[in-house]
Coordinates of C-alpha atoms and ligand atoms in Angstrom, one line a residue:
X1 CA 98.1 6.8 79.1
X2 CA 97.2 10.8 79.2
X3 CA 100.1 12.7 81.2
X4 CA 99.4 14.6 84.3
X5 CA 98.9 17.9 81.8
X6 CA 96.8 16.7 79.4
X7 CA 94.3 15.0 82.5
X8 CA 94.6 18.6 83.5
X9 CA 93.5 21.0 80.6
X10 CA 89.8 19.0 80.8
X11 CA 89.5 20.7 84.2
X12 CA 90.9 23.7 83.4
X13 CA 89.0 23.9 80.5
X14 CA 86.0 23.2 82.5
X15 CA 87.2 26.2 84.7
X16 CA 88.0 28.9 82.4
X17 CA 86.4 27.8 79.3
X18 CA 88.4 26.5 75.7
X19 CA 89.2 29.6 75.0
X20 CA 91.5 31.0 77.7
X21 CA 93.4 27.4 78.1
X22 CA 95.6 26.9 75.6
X23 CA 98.0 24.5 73.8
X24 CA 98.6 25.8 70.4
X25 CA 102.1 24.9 69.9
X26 CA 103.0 28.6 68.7
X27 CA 101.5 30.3 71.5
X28 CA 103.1 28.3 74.0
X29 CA 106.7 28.7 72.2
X30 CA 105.8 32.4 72.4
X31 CA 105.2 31.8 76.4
X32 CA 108.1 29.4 76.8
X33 CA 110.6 32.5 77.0
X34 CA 111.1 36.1 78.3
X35 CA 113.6 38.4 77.3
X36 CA 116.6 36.7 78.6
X37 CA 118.7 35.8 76.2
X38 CA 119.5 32.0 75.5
X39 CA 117.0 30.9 78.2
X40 CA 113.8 29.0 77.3
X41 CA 111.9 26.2 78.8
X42 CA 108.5 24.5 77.7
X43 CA 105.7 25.7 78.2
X44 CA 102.6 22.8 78.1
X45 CA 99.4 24.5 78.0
X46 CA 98.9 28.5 79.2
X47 CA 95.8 29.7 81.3
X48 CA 94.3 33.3 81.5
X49 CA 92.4 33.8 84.1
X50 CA 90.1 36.9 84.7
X51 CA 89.6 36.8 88.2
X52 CA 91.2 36.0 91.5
X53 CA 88.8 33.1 92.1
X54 CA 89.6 32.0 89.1
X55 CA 93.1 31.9 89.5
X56 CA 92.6 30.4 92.7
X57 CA 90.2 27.6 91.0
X58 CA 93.3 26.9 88.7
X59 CA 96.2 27.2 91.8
X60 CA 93.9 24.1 93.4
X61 CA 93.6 21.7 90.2
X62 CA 97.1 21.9 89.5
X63 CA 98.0 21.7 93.3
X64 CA 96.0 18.4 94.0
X65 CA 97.5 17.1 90.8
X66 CA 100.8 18.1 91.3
X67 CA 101.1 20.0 88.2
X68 CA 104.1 22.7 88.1
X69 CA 102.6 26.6 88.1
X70 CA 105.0 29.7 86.4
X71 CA 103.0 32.8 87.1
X72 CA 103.5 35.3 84.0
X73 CA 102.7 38.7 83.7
X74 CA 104.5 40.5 80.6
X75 CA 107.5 38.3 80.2
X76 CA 109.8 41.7 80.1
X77 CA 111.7 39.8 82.8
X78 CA 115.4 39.7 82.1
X79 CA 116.6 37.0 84.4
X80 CA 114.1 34.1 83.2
X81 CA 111.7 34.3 86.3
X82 CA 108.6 33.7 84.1
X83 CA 110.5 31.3 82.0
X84 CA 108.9 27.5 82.5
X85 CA 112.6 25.7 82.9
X86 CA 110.4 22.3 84.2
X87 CA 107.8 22.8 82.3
X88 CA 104.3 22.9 83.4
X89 CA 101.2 25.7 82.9
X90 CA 102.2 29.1 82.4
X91 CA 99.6 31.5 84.3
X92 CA 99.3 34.0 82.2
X93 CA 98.0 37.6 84.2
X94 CA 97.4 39.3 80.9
X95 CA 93.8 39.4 81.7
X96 CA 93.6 40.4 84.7
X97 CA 94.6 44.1 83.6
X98 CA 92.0 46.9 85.2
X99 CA 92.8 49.4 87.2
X100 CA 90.1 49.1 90.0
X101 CA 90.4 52.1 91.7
X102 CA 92.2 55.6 91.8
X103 CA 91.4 56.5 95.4
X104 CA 91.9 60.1 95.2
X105 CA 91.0 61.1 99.5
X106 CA 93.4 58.6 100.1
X107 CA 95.7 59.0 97.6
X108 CA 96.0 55.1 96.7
X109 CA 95.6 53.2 93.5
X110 CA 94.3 50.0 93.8
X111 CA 95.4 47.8 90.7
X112 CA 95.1 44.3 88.8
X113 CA 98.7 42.5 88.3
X114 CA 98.1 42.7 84.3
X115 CA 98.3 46.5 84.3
X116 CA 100.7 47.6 82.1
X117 CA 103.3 50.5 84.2
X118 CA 103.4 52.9 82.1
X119 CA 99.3 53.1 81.0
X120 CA 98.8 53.1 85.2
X121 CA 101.1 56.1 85.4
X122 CA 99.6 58.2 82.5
X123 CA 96.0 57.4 84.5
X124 CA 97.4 58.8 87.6
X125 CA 99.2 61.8 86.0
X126 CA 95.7 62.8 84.3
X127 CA 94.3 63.0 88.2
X128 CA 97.5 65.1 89.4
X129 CA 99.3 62.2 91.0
X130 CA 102.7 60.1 90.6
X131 CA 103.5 56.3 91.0
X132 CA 107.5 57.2 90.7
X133 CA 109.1 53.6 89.9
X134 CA 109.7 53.6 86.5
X135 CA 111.7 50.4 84.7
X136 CA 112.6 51.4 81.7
X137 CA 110.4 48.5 80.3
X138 CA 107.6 50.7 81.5
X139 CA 105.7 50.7 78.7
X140 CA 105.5 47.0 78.1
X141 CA 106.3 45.6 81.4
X142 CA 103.0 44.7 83.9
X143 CA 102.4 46.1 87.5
X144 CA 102.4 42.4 88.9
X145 CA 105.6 41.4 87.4
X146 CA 107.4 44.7 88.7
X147 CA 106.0 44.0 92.1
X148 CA 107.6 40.1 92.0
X149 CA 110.7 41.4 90.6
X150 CA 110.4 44.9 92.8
X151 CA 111.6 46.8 90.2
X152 CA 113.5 49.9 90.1
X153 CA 114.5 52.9 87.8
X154 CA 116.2 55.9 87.1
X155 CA 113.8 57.4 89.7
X156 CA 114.9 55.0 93.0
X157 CA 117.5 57.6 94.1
X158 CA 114.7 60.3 95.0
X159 CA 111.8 57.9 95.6
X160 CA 112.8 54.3 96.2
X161 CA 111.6 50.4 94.3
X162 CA 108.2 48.9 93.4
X163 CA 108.2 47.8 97.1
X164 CA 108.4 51.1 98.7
X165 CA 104.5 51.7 97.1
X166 CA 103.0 48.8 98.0
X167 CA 100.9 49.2 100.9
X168 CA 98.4 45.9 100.4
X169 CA 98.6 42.4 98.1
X170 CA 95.8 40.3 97.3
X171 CA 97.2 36.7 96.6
X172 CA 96.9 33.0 95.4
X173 CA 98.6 30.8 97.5
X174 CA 99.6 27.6 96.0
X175 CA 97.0 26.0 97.4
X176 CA 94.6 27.8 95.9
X177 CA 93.6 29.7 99.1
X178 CA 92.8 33.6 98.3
X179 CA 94.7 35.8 101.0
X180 CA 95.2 39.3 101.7
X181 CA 97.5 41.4 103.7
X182 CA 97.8 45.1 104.2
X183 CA 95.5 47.4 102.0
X184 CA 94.7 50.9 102.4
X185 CA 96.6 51.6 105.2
X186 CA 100.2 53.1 104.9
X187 CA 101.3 52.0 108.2
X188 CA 101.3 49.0 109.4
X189 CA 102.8 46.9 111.9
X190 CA 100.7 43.9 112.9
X191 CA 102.9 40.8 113.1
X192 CA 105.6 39.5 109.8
X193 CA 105.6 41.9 107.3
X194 CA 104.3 39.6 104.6
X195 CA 104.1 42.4 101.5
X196 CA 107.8 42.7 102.2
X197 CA 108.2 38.9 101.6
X198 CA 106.0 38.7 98.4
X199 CA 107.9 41.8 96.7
X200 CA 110.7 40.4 95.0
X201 CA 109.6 36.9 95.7
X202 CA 109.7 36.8 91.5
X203 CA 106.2 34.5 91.4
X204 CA 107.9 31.4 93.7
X205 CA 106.1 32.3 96.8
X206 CA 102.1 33.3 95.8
X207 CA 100.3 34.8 92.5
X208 CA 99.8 37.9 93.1
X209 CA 96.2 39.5 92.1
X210 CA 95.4 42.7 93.6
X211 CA 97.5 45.6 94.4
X212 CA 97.3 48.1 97.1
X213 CA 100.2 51.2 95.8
X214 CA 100.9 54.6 97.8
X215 CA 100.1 57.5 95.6
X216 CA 102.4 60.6 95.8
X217 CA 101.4 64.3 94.1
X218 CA 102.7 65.0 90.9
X219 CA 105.6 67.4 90.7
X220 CA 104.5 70.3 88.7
X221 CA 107.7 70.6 87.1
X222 CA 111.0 69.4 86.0
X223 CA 114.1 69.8 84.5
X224 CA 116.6 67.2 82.8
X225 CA 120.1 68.3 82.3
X226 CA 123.4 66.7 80.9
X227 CA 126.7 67.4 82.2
X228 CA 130.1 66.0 80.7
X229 CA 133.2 65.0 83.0
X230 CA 136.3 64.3 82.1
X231 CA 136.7 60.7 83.7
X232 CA 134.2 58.5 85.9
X233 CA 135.8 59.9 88.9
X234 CA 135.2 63.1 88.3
X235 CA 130.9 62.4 87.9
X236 CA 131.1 60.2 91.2
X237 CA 132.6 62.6 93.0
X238 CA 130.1 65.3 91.6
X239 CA 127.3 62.4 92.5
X240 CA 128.4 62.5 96.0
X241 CA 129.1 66.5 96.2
X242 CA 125.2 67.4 95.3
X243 CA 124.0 64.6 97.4
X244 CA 125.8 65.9 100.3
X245 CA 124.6 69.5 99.7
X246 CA 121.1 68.1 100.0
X247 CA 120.3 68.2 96.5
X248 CA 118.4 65.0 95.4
X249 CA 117.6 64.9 91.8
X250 CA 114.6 63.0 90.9
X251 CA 117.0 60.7 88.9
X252 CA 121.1 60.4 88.5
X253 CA 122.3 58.1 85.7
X254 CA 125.6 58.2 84.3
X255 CA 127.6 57.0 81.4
X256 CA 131.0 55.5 81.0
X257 CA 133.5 56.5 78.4
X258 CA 133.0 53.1 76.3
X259 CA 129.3 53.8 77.1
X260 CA 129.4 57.3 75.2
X261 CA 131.9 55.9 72.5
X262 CA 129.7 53.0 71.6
X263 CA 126.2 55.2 71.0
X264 CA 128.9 58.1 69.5
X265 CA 129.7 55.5 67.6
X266 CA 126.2 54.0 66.4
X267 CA 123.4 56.7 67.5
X268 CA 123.1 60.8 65.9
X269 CA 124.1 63.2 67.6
X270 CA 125.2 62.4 71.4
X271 CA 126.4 65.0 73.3
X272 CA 129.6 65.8 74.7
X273 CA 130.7 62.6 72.5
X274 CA 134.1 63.2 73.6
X275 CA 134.0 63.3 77.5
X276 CA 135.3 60.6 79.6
X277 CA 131.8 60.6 81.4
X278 CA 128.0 62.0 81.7
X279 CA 125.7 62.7 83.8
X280 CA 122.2 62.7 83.4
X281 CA 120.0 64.2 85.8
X282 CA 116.5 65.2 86.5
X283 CA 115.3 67.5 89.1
X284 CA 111.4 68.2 89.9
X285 CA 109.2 70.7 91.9
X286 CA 106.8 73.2 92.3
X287 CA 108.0 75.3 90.4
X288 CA 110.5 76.4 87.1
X289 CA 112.2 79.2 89.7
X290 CA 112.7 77.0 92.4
X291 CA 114.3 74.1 89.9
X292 CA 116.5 76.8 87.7
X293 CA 117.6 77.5 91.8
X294 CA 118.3 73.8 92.7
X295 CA 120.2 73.4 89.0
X296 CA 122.2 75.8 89.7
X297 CA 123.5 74.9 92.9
X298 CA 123.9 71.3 91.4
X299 CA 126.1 72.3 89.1
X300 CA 128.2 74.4 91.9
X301 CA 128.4 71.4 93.5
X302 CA 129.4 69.2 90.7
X303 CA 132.4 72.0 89.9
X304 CA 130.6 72.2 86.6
X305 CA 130.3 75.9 84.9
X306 CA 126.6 76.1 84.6
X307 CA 126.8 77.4 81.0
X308 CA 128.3 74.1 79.9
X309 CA 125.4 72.1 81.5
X310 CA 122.4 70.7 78.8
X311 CA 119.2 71.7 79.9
X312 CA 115.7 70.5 78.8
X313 CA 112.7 71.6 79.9
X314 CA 110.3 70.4 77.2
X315 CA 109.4 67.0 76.3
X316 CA 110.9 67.3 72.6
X317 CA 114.0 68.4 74.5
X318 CA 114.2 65.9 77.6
X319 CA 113.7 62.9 74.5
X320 CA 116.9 64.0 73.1
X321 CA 118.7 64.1 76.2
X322 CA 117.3 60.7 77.3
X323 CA 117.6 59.4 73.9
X324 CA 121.7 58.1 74.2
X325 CA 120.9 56.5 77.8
X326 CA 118.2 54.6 75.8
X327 CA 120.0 53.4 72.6
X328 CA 122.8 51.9 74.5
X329 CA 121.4 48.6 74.4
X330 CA 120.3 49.0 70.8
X331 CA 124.4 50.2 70.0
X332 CA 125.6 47.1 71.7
X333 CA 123.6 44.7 69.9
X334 CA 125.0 46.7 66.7
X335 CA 128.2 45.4 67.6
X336 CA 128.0 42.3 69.4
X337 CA 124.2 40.5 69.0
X338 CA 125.5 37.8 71.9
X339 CA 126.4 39.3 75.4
X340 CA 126.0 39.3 79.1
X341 CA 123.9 41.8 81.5
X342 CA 124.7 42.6 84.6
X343 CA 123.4 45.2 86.9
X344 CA 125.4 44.5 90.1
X345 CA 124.9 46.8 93.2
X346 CA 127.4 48.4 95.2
X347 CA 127.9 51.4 97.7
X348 CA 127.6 54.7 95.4
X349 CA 131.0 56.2 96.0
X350 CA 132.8 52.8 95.1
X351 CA 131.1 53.1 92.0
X352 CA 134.6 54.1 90.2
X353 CA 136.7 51.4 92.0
X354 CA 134.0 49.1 90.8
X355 CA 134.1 50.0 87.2
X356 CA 137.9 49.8 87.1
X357 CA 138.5 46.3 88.9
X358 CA 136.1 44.8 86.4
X359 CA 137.2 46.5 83.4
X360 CA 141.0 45.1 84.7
X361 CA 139.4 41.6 85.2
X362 CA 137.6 41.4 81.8
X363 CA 140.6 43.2 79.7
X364 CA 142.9 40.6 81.1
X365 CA 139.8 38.0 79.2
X366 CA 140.1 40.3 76.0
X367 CA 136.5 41.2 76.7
X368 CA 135.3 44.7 76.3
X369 CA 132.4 45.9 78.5
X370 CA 130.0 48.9 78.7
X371 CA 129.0 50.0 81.7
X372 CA 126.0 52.5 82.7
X373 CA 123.3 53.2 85.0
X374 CA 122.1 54.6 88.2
X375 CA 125.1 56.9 89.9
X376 CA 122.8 57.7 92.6
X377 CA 121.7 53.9 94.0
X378 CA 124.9 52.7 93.0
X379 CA 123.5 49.9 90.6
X380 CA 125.8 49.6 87.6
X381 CA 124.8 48.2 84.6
X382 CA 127.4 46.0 82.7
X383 CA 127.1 44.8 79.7
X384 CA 130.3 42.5 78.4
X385 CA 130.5 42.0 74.7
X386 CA 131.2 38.2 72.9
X387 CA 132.3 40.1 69.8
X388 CA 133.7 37.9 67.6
X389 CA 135.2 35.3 70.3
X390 CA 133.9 31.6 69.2
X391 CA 130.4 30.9 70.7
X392 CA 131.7 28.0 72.2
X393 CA 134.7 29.5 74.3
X394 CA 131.9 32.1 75.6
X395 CA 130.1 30.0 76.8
X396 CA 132.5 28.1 78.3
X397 CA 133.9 31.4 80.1
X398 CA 131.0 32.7 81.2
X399 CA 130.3 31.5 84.4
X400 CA 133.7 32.5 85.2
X401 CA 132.9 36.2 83.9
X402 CA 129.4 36.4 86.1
X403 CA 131.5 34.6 89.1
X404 CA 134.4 37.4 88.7
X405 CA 132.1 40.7 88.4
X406 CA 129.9 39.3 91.4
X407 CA 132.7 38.9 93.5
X408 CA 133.9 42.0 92.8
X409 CA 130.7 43.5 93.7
X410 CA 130.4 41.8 96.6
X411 CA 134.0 42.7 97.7
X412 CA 132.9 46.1 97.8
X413 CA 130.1 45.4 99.9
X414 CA 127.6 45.3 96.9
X415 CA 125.5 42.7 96.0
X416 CA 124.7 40.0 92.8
X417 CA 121.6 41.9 91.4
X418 CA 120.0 45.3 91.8
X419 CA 116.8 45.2 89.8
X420 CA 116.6 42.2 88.0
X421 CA 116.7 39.4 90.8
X422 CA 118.2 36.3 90.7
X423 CA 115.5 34.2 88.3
X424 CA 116.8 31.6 87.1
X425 CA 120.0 32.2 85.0
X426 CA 121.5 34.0 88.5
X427 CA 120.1 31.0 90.9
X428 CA 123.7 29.1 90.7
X429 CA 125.4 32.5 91.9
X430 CA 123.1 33.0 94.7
X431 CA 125.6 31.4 97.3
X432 CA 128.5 33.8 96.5
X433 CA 125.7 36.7 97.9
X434 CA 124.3 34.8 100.9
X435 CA 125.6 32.4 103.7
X436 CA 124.4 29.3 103.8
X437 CA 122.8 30.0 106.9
X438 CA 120.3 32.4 105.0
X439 CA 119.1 30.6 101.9
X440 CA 118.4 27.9 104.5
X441 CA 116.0 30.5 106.2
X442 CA 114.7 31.5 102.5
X443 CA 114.5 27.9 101.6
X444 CA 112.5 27.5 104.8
X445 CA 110.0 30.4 104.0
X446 CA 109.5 29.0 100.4
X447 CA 108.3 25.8 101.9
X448 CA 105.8 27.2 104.6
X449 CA 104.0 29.1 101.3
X450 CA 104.5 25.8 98.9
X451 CA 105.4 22.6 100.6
X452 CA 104.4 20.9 97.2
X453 CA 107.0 23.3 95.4
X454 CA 104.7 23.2 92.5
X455 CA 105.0 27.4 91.8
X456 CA 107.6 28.5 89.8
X457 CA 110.2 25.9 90.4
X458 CA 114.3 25.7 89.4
X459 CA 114.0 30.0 90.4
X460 CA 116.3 31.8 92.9
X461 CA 117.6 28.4 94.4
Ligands
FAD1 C1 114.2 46.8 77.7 C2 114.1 46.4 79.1 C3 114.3 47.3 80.1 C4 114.2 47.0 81.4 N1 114.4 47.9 82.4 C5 114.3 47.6 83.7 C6 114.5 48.6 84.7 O1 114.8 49.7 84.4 N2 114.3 48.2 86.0 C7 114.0 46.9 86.3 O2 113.8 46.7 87.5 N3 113.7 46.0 85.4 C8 113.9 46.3 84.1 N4 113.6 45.3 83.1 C9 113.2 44.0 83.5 C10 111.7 43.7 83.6 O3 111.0 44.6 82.7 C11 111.2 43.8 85.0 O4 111.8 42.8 85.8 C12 109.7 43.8 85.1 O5 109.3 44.0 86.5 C13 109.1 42.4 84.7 O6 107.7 42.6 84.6 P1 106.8 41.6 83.7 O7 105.4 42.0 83.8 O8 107.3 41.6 82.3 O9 107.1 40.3 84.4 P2 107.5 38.8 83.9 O10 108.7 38.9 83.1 O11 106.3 38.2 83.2 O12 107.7 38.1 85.2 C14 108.8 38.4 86.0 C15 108.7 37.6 87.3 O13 107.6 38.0 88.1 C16 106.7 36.8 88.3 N5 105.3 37.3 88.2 C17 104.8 38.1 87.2 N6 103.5 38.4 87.5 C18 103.3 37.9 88.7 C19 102.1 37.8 89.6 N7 101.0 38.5 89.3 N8 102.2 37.1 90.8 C20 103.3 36.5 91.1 N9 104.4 36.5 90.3 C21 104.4 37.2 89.2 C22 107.1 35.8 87.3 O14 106.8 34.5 87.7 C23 108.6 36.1 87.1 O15 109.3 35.4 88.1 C24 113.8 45.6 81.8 C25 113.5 44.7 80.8 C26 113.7 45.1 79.4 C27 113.4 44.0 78.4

């Protein structure tokens, strides 16, 4: 007797054609997994639709059939939101990648979900305009998956997440019925604000097909700049002295001692390798006077002596400076190939107190940790090395670790996640961030879009 999938991919097929449903078992290995490490599920057959109606053709065979739905758009994700843990059909967005319109009167770009970030940003810059969030997975990561995970970036100090751009959505519902709220409008405030509910809803609530985002002008020009410290302290402080002088770089990431040891270690030429901290900032404006102005008062305010600060103004230069905040990552896996990312939240100033309780907690686990990330939103990026402990212990241990530097976090009146949502590796943890009370309500509004729970099960919850 044929399974509910295999009755399935006939009607699909019939939809979409043979070629764009698919159950070669190496493609659907490939789309079983994202870039979480140790998480995969199975996925059973994958679809690529090219058009909303399409996708909505798709949403109503699987829903009448009862057939599980993971929408997919880059599979960048780092919390196994797009990973099929129950199996089911993986709907893949990848086709569904024009850019529809650069509205320049109205300074809006309207988008398809399979847009890559960073190719829709070099469009806009061409045409004089910014779309400021900028995940580091920018060039690889899609439009739609940043606006289910509303991502962030070294830029969400100045100008704020994925969600603070999107003005209108376009979406599947799990039914299969094509709906749309917002669009070109920037304000709005007609009933529920249902954009706010889809961003971040990481593909559980709707698929999303069409994107309305806010459009800002380019900044002429910028300036990147490095500055040592001699302990974490010391750059927070400096964080919060140029914040309070109303200096708001366009991005403020710093660096932790084991942070700048590790790449010291690994990468060529860091700078500063021996200072106890760094800060990396980028300013932007209309002009190079008015920035050399605003650098220098930074640096006032950080106490720094503006002769000892790094400063890059062209891209050759800036790609050096940004080069050790990139090869972190690549440095830890040099080391240790098996750890744990993190990127807990909490209130910029405790970002110090933070670092040390946890470093306390995992040195007391002979576990070393690197920590990094954005000094002016206060998310802090964790990484916590296995080294050579046995694979079984660390596993074992782990949910103890996560459990530990959450409640740390939330001590300080942080939260679980930052950027990378809960997915489904965080989904266990959720309760230590919410009361019971609210993942009732949040249970509640994930059954008004999909009583079924056919899209994107064993996420968040
Ligand atoms: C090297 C690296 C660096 C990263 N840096 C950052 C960073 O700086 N900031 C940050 O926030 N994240 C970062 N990430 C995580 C990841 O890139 C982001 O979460 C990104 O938004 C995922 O986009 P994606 O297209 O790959 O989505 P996927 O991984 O394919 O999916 C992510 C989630 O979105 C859902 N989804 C995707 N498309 C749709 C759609 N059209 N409709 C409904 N649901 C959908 C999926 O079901 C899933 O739950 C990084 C990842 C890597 C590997």
């Amino acid at each position: 007797m044929k399974n509910a999938i295999e009755k399935i991919a006939g009607e699909l097929r019939k939809i979409l054609g043979p070629d764009r449903v698919i159950s070669d078992p190496d493609i659907l290995g490939a789309y079983s997994a994202d870039e979480t490490p140790d998480c995969t599920g199975k996925a059973e057959l994958i679809v690529r639709p090219e058009s909303p109606k399409e996708v909505s053709s798709v949403m109503k065979a699987c829903h009448e059939a009862g057939v599980k739905v993971v929408p997919r758009g880059a599979g960048t994700g780092v919390t196994g939101g797009a990973v099929p843990v129950e199996g089911g059909v993986v709907l893949s967005l990848e086709r569904m990648n024009r850019i529809l319109e650069i509205d320049l009167e109205n300074m809006i770009a309207v988008v398809e979900p399979g847009v890559i970030t960073g190719r829709l940003q070099e469009a806009l810059r061409a045409e004089g305009l910014l779309y400021p969030p900028d995940p580091a997975s920018l060039d690889s990561c899609s439009i739609g998956g940043n606006v289910a995970e509303n991502a962030g970036g070294p830029r969400a100090v100045k100008y704020g997440t994925t969600k603070d751009y999107v003005i209108g959505l376009e979406f599947v519902t799990p039914e299969g019925e094509i709906m749309t709220a917002g669009g070109k409008i920037v304000k709005n405030a007609s009933g529920y604000n249902l954009i706010g509910i889809l961003a971040g809803s990481e593909g559980t609530l709707a698929v999303i097909t069409k994107i309305w985002l806010r459009l800002l002008p380019l900044p002429l020009h910028s300036i990147d700049a490095l500055m040592a410290f001699s302990s974490i302290e010391e750059a927070i402080d400096a964080v919060r002295s140029i914040l309070v002088k109303r200096i708001v770089p366009a991005a403020i990431e710093f660096m932790e001692k084991d942070a700048i040891d590790l790449v010291a270690r690994h990468g060529r030429g860091i700078p500063y390798p021996d200072a106890g901290a760094h800060l990396l900032v980028q300013l932007d404006g209309s002009s190079p006077d008015f920035l050399h102005d605003e650098l220098e008062k930074l640096s006032k305010a950080a106490g720094i002596d503006p002769d000892s600060v790094l400063v890059a103004e062209s891209d050759i230069q800036r790609e050096r400076l940004w080069k050790a905040r990139r090869s972190i990552r690549e440095a830890i896996r040099a080391e240790s190939p098996v750890f744990l990312a993190e990127d807990c939240v909490v209130p910029c100033a405790l970002i110090p107190q933070y670092l040390r309780s946890v470093k306390t907690f995992l040195g007391e686990k002979k576990l070393r940790s690197i920590m990094f990330g954005h000094a002016g939103d206060g998310n802090v990026h964790m990484d916590v090395l296995k080294g050579d402990m046995d694979c079984g212990v660390w596993k074992g241990i782990l949910p103890e670790i996560k459990k530990g530097i959450y409640r740390l976090a939330i001590g300080l009146g942080g939260t679980i996640t930052g950027e990378h949502g809960i997915g489904h590796i965080r989904k266990d943890y959720l309760p230590l961030a919410m009361s019971d009370r609210e993942i009732e309500l949040l249970r509640r509004i994930k059954n008004a879009f999909d009583p079924r729970g056919i899209l994107n099960p064993g996420k968040i919850f």
